[in-house]
Coordinates of C-alpha atoms in Angstrom, one line a residue:
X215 CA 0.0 0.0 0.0
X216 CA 1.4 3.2 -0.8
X217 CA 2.3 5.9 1.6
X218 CA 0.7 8.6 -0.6
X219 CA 0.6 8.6 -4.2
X220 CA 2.2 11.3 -5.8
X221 CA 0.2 12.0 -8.3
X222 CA -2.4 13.3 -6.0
X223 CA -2.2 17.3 -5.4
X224 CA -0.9 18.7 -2.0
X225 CA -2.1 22.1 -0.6
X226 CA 0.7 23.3 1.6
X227 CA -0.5 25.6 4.4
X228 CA 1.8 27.9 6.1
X229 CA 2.3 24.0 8.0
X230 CA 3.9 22.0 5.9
X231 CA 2.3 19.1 4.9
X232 CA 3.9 17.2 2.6
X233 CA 6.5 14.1 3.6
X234 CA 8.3 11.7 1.7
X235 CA 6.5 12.1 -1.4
X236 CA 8.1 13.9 -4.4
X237 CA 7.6 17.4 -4.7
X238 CA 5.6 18.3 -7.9
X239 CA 7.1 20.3 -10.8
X240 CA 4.8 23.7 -10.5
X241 CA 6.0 24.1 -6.3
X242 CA 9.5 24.0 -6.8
X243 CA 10.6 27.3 -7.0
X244 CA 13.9 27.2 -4.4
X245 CA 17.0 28.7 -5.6
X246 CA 21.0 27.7 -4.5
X247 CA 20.5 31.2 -2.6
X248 CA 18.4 30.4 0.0
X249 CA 20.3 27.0 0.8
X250 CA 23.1 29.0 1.5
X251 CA 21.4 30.9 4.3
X252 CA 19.6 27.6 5.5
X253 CA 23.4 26.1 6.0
X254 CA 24.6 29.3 7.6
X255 CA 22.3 29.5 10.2
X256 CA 22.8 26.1 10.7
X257 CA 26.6 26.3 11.3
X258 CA 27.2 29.6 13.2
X259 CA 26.2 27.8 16.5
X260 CA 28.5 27.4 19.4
X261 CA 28.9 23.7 19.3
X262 CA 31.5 24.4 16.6
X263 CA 34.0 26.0 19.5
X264 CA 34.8 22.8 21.2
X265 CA 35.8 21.2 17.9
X266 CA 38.4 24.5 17.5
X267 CA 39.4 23.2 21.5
X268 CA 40.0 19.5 20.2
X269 CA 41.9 21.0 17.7
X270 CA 44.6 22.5 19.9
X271 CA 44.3 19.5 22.0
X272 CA 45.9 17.7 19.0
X273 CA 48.7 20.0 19.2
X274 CA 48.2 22.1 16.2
X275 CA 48.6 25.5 16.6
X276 CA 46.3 28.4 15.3
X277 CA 47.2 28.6 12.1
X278 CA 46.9 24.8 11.4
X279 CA 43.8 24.5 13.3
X280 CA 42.1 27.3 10.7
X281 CA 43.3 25.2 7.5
X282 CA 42.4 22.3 9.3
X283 CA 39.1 23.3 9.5
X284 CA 38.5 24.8 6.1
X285 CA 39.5 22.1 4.2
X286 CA 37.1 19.6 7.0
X287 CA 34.5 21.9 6.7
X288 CA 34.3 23.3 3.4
X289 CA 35.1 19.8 1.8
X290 CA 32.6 18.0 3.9
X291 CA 29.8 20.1 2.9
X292 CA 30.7 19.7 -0.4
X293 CA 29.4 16.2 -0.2
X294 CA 26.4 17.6 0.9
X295 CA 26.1 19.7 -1.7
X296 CA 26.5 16.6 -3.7
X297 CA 23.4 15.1 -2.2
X298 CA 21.7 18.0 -3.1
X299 CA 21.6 17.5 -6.4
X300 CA 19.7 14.2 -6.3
X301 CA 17.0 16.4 -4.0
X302 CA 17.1 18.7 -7.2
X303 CA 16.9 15.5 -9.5
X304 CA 14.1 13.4 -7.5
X305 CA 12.2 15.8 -5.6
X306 CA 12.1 13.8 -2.4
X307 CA 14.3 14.3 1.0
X308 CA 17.7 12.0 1.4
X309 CA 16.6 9.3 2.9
X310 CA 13.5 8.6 0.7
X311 CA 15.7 8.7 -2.7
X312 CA 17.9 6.2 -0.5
X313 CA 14.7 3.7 -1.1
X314 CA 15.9 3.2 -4.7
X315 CA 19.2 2.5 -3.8
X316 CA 18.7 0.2 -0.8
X317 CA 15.4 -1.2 -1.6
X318 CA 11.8 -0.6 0.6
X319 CA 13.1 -2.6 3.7
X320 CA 16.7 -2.5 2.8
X321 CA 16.8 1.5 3.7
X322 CA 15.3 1.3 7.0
X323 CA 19.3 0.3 8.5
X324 CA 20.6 3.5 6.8
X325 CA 17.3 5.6 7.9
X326 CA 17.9 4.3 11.5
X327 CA 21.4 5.1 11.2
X328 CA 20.7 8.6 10.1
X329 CA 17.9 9.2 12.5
X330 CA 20.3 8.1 15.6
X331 CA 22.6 10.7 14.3
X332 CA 20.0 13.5 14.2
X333 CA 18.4 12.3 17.8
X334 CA 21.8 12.7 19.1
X335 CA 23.0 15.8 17.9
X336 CA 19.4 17.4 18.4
X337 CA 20.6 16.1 22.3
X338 CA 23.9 17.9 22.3
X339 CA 22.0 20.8 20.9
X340 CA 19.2 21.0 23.7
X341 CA 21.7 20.5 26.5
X342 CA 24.1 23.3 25.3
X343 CA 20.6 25.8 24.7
X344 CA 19.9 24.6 28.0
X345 CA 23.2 26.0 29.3
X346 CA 23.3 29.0 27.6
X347 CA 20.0 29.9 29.1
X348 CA 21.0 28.8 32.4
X349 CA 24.4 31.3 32.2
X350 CA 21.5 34.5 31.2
X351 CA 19.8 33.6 34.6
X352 CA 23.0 33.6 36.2
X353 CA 24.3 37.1 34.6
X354 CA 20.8 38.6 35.4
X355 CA 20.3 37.2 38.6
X356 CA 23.8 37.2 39.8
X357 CA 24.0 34.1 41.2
X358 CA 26.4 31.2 40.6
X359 CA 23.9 28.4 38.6
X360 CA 25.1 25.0 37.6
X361 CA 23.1 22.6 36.0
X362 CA 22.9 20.0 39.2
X363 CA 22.6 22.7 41.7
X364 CA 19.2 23.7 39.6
X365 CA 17.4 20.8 38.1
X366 CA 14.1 22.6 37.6
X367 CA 15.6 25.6 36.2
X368 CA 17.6 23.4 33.7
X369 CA 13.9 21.4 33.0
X370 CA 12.2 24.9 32.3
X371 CA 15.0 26.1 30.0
X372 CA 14.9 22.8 28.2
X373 CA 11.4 22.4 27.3
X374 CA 11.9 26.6 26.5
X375 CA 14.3 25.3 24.0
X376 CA 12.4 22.2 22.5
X377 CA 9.0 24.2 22.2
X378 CA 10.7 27.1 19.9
X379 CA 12.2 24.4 18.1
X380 CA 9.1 22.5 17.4
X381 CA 7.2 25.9 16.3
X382 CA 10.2 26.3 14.0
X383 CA 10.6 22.6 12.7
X384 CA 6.8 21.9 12.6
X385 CA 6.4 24.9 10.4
X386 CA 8.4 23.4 7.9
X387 CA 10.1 24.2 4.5
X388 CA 8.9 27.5 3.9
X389 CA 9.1 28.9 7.4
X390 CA 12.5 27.7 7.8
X391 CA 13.4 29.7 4.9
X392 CA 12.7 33.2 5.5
X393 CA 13.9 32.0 9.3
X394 CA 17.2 31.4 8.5
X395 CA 18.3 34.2 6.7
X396 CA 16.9 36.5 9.2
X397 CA 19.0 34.7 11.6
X398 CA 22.0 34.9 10.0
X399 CA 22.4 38.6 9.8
X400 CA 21.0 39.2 13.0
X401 CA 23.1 36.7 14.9
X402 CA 25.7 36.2 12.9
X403 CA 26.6 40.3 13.5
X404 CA 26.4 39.4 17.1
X405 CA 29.0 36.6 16.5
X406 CA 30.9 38.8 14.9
X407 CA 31.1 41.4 17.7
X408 CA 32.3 38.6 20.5
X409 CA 34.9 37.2 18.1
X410 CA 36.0 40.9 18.0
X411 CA 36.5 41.2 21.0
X412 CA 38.0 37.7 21.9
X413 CA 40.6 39.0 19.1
X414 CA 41.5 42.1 21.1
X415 CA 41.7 40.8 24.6
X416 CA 43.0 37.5 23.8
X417 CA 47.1 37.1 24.5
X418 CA 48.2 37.1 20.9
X419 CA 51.9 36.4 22.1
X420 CA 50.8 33.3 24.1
X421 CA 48.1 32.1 20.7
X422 CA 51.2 32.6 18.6
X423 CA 53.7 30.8 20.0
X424 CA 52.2 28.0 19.6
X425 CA 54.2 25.2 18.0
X426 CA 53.2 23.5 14.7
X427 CA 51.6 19.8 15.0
X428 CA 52.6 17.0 13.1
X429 CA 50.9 15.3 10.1
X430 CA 49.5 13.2 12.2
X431 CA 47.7 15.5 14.4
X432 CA 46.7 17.1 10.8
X433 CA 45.3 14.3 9.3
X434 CA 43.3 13.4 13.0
X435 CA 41.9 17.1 12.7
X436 CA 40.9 17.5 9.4
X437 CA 38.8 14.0 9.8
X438 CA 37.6 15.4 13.5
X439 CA 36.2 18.4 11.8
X440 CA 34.7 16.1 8.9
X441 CA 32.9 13.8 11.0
X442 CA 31.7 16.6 13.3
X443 CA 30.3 18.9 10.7
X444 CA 29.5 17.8 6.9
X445 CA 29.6 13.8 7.8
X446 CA 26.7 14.5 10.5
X447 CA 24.6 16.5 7.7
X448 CA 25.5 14.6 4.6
X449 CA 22.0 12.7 4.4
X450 CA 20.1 15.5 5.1
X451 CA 21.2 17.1 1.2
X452 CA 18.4 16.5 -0.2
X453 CA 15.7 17.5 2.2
X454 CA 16.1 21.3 1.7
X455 CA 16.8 21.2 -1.9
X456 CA 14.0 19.1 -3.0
X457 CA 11.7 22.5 -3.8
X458 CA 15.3 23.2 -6.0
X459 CA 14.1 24.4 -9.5
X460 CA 15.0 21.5 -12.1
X461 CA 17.6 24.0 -14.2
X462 CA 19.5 25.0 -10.8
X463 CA 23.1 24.3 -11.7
X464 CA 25.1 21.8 -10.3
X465 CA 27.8 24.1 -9.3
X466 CA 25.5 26.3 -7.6
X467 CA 24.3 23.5 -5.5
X468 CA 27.5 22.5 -4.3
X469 CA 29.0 25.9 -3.5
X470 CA 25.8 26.9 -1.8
X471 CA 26.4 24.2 0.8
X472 CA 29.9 24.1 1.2
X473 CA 30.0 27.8 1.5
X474 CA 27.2 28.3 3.5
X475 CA 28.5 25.9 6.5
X476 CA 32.0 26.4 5.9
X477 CA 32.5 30.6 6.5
X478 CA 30.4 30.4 9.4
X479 CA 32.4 27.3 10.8
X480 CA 35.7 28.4 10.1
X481 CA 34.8 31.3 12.1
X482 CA 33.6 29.8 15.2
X483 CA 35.7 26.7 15.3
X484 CA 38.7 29.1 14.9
X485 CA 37.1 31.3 17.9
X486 CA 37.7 27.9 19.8
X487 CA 41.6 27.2 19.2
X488 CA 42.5 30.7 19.6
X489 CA 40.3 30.7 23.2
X490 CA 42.2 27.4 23.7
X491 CA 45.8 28.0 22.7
X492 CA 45.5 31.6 24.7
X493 CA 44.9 29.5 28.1
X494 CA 41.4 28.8 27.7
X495 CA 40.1 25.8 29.7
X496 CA 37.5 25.7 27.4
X497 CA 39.3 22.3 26.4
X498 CA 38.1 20.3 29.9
X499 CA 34.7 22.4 31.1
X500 CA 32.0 20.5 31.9
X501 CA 29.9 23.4 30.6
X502 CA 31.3 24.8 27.2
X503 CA 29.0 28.1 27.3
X504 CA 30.0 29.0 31.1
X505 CA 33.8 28.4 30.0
X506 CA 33.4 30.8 26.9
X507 CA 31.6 33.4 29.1
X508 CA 33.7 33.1 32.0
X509 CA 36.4 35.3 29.6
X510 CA 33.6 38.2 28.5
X511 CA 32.6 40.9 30.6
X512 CA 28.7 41.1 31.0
X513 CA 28.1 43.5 28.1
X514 CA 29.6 40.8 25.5
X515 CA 28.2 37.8 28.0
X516 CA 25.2 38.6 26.8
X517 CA 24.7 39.1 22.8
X518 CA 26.9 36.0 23.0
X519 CA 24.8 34.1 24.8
X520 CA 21.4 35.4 23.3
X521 CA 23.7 34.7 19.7
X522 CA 24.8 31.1 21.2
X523 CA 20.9 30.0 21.7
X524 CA 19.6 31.5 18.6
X525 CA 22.1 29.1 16.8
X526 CA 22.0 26.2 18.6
X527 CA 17.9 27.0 18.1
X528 CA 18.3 27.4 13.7
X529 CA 20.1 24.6 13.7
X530 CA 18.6 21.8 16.0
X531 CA 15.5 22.9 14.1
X532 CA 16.9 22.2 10.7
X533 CA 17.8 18.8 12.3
X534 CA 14.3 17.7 13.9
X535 CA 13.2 19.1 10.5
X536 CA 15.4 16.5 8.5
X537 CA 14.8 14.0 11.3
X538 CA 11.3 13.7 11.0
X539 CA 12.0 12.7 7.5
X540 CA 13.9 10.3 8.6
X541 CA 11.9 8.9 10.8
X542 CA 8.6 8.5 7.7
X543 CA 11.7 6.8 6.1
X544 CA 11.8 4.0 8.4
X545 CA 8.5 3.3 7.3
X546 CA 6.9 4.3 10.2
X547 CA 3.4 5.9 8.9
X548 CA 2.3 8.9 11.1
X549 CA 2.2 12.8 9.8
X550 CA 5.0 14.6 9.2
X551 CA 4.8 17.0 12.4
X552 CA 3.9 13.9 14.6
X553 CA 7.1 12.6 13.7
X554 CA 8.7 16.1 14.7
X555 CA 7.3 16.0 18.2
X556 CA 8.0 12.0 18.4
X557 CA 11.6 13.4 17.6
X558 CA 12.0 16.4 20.7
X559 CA 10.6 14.1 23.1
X560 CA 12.8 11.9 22.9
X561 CA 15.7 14.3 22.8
X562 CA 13.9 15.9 25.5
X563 CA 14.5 13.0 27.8
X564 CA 18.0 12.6 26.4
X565 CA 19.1 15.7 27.1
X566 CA 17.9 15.6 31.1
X567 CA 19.8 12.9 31.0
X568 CA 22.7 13.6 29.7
X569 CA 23.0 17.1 31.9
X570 CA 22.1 15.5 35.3
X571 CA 23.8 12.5 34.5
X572 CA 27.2 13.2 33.2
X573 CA 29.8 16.1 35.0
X574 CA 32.1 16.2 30.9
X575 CA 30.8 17.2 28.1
X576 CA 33.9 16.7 25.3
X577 CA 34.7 12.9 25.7
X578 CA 31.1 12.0 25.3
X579 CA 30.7 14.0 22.3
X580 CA 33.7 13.4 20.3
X581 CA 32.9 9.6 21.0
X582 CA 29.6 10.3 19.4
X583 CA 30.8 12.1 16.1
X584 CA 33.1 9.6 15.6
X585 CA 30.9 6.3 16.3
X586 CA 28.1 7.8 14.2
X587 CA 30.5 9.1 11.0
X588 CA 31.5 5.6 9.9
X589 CA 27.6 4.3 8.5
X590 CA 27.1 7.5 7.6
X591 CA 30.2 7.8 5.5
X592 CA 29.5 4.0 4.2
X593 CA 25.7 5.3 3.2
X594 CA 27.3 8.2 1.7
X595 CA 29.7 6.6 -0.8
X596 CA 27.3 4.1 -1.7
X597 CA 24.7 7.0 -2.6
X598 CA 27.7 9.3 -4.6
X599 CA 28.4 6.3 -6.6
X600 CA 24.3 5.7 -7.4
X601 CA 24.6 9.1 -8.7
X602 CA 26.8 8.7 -11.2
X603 CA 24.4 7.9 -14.2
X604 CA 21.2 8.3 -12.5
X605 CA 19.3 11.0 -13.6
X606 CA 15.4 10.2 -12.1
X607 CA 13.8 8.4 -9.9
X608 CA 10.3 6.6 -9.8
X609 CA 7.9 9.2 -7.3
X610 CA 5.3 6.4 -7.1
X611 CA 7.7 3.7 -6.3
X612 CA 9.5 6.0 -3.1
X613 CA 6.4 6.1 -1.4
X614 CA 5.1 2.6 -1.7
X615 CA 5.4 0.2 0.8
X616 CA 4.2 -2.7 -1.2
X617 CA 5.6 -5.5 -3.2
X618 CA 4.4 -3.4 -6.3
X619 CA 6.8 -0.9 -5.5
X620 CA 9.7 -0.5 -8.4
X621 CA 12.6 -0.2 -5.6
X622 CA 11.1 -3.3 -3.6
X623 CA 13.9 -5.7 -5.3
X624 CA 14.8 -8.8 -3.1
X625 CA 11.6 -9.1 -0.3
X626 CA 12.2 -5.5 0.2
X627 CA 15.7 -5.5 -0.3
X628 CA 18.5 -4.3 -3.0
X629 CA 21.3 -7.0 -2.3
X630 CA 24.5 -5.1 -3.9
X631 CA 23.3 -1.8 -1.3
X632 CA 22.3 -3.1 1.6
X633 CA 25.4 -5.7 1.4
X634 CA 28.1 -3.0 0.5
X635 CA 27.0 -0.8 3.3
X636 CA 27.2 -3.3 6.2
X637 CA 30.7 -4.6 5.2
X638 CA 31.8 -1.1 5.2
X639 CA 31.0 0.0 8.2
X640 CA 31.8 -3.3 10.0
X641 CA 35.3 -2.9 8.1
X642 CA 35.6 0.7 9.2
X643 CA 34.6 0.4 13.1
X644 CA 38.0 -2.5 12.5
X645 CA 39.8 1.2 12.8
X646 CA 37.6 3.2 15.7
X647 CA 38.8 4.0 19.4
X648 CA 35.6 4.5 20.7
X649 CA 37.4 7.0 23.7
X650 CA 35.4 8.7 26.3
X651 CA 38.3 9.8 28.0
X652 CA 42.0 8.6 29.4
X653 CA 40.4 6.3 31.7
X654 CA 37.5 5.3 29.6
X655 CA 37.4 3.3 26.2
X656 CA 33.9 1.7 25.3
X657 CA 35.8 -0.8 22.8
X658 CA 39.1 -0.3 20.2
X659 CA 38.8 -2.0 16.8
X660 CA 41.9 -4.7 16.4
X661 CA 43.5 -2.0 13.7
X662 CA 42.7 0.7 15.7
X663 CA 46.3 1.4 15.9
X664 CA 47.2 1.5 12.4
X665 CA 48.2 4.3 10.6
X666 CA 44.5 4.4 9.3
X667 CA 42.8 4.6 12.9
X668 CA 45.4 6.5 14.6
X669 CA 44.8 9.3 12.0
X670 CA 40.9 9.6 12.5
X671 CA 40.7 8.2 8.9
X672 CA 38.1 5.4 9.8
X673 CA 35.1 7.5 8.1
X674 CA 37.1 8.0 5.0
X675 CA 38.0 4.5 4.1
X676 CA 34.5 3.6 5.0
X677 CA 33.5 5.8 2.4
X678 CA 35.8 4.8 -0.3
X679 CA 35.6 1.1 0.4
X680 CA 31.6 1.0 0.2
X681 CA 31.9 3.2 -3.0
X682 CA 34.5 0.2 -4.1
X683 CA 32.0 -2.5 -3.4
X684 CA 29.2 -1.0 -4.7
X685 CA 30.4 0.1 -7.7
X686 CA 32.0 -3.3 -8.5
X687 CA 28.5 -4.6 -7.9
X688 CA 27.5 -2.5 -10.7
X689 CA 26.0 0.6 -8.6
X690 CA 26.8 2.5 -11.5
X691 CA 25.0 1.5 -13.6
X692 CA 22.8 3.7 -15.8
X693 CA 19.3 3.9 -14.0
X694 CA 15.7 4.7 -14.7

């Protein structure tokens, strides 16, 4: 039975309505302009400063750290500019063109996968809104707040959080547009003024001395960045640019993405190595947003904290957005805003947890981006090489469940996908240190010591060796 047929017409109301099913022709009116202020706003939160912490950590100094960075950022977005172009091609969000690819059944591991990722940063996300929030009070108020000393405040300033997000998210397509871009200048100028400042008071001659890191270290910190930005968004490509008029160029696509997330994140991820190599302990707080503040007299504390929410707010909506696709991907049959609320309660409960919980903040996270990177990148290469001579897909067939559907293959499942993407990412997690901290290591893949896994490269070879297999399986095959 199919999900909805797409041949039938969808109103749209200032609520979205429409979910897997493939845009028509006469609404898609997007252009590569606004996807470049959806991706801005989506990068210019605060998360990206403990990535420029990590970075120093490595031991790279400054200058490596911002090279580092572009090339992760701008390179990993690329890719999901990439992925954009089959939104443009098939009309339909990431993980519903992944149906052809995988087969009907066959793409609910992948859709999981993907939906794990968005759960989880959508956690991080909440928690650190939650904190910024929580440091306002304590400017305001004057008083000394941490999240354990005030459980009820950090409840009320969570749910704040999750119900803007929802009103955002639930909106939709439309909304998120003209949101975006609004947010970009206005909080994006406000990011601007703190960096400012953080570039006048910092101690240049303590930043600059900083010694160079090796390759290694390099190589471990461009793949950090990669895995902790563009990786984390890769399958969500499609989801904005599906509305993407049919003659939008390629090119346009790509840059659109890449330099949309990578300006803003090369901005604050730099912010974060030069807070860290000046003497920040940024590095090792338990609370990111009180460790940034901490350095900023009140009149910066607080555009940078009202900035730091607004962007943690654009883009954990963009992610419930994109993860309430995924969720309708799994097969799971229930309205596309149901699935958006399904999606904050959960983080909801994750993100209690996680701040009452835990007392670190960095090991936890870093462990995550790099657990989560290596089916993502498998799913990825798989989908880049499915690209190659495929030019459409069949609507009807992405949004039926049934045996009649075009992509149901195998009972449900396309052997030469689903195949290629398990043995790549059980290959690749071969190379992971799953690493909390000093003390604690959930597991270490038997090569984790190679050249390949102590260089963060795990994601990357899962990438290239799924493309392999898939393409030898005849992935690339003309389609359609």
């Amino acid at each position: 039975m199919a999900e909805n047929s797409s041949k039938q017409s969808y109103m749209l109301t200032k609520v979205e309505q429409r979910g897997l099913e493939p845009v028509p022709d006469d609404q898609r009116n997007g252009t590569p302009g606004q996807l470049f202020w959806v991706w801005f706003a989506a990068n210019i939160s605060i998360l990206g400063i403990p990535l420029g912490a990590t970075l120093i950590s490595l031991g790279l100094n400054v200058w490596q750290s911002v090279l580092v960075t572009a090339i992760g950022s701008f390179g990993s977005f690329a890719l999901v500019g990439i992925i954009s172009v089959a939104g443009r091609r098939g009309g339909a969000p990431s993980l519903g063109l992944s149906r052809a690819i995988f087969g009907v059944r066959g793409n609910i591991g992948p859709a999981v996968v993907a939906l794990c990722s968005r759960l989880g940063w959508e956690t991080v996300n909440t928690i650190t809104g939650a904190f910024a929030l929580l440091s306002l009070w304590a400017i305001i108020f004057k008083t000394p707040v941490t999240a354990k000393e005030a459980p009820g405040l950090v409840l009320a300033f969570i749910l704040i959080f999750v119900v803007l997000t929802i009103i955002v998210a639930v909106a939709g397509h439309g909304f998120i547009l003209k949101i975006q871009k609004w947010a970009t200048w206005i909080f994006g100028a406000l990011t601007l003024l703190v960096a400012g400042y953080l570039a006048a008071t910092v101690d240049w001659s303590l930043v600059l001395s900083g010694k160079p890191g090796s390759l290694s270290a390099v190589l471990i910190g461009i793949g950090t960045i990669a895995a902790g930005t563009g990786i984390g968004w890769v399958n969500s490509g499609a989801d904005m640019a599906r509305y993407q008029k049919k003659d939008v160029k390629t090119s346009s696509l790509i840059w659109s993405a890449a330099a949309g997330a990578g300006i803003p994140l090369v901005l604050v991820i730099t912010v974060g190595a030069i807070l860290t190599a000046g003497g920040s302990g940024i590095a090792s707080a338990a609370d990111p947003v009180i460790a940034v503040r901490d350095q900023l007299p009140a009149w910066v504390s607080v555009p940078y904290l009202i900035s730091a929410f607004a962007g943690l707010l654009m883009c954990n909506s963009q992610s419930v957005y994109s993860a309430g696709l995924a969720t309708l991907a799994t097969g799971i049959r229930i309205p596309r805003t149901v699935a958006v609320v399904v999606d904050v309660v959960v983080t909801t409960a994750g993100a209690l947890y996680f701040t009452l919980g835990f007392d670190g903040f960095y090991g936890p996270f870093i462990t995550f981006i790099s657990l989560l990177s290596v089916p993502l990148a498998a799913w990825t290469g798989i989908f880049l090489v499915d690209m190659i001579d495929r030019r459409t897909y069949d609507g009807d067939s992405l949004v039926d469940l049934s045996p009649r559907s075009r992509y149901w293959y195998a009972a449900g499942f396309n052997v030469s996908g689903c195949v290629s993407w398990v043995v790549a990412f059980i290959v690749g997690y071969l190379f992971v240190t799953a690493r909390v901290s000093a003390d604690e290591v959930w597991f270490s893949g038997p090569l984790a010591g190679t050249f390949i896994g102590k260089n963060g490269l795990a994601w990357l070879v899962t990438m290239l060796l799924a493309a392999g297999i898939y393409a030898a399986w005849g992935g690339a095959r003309s389609k359609e």
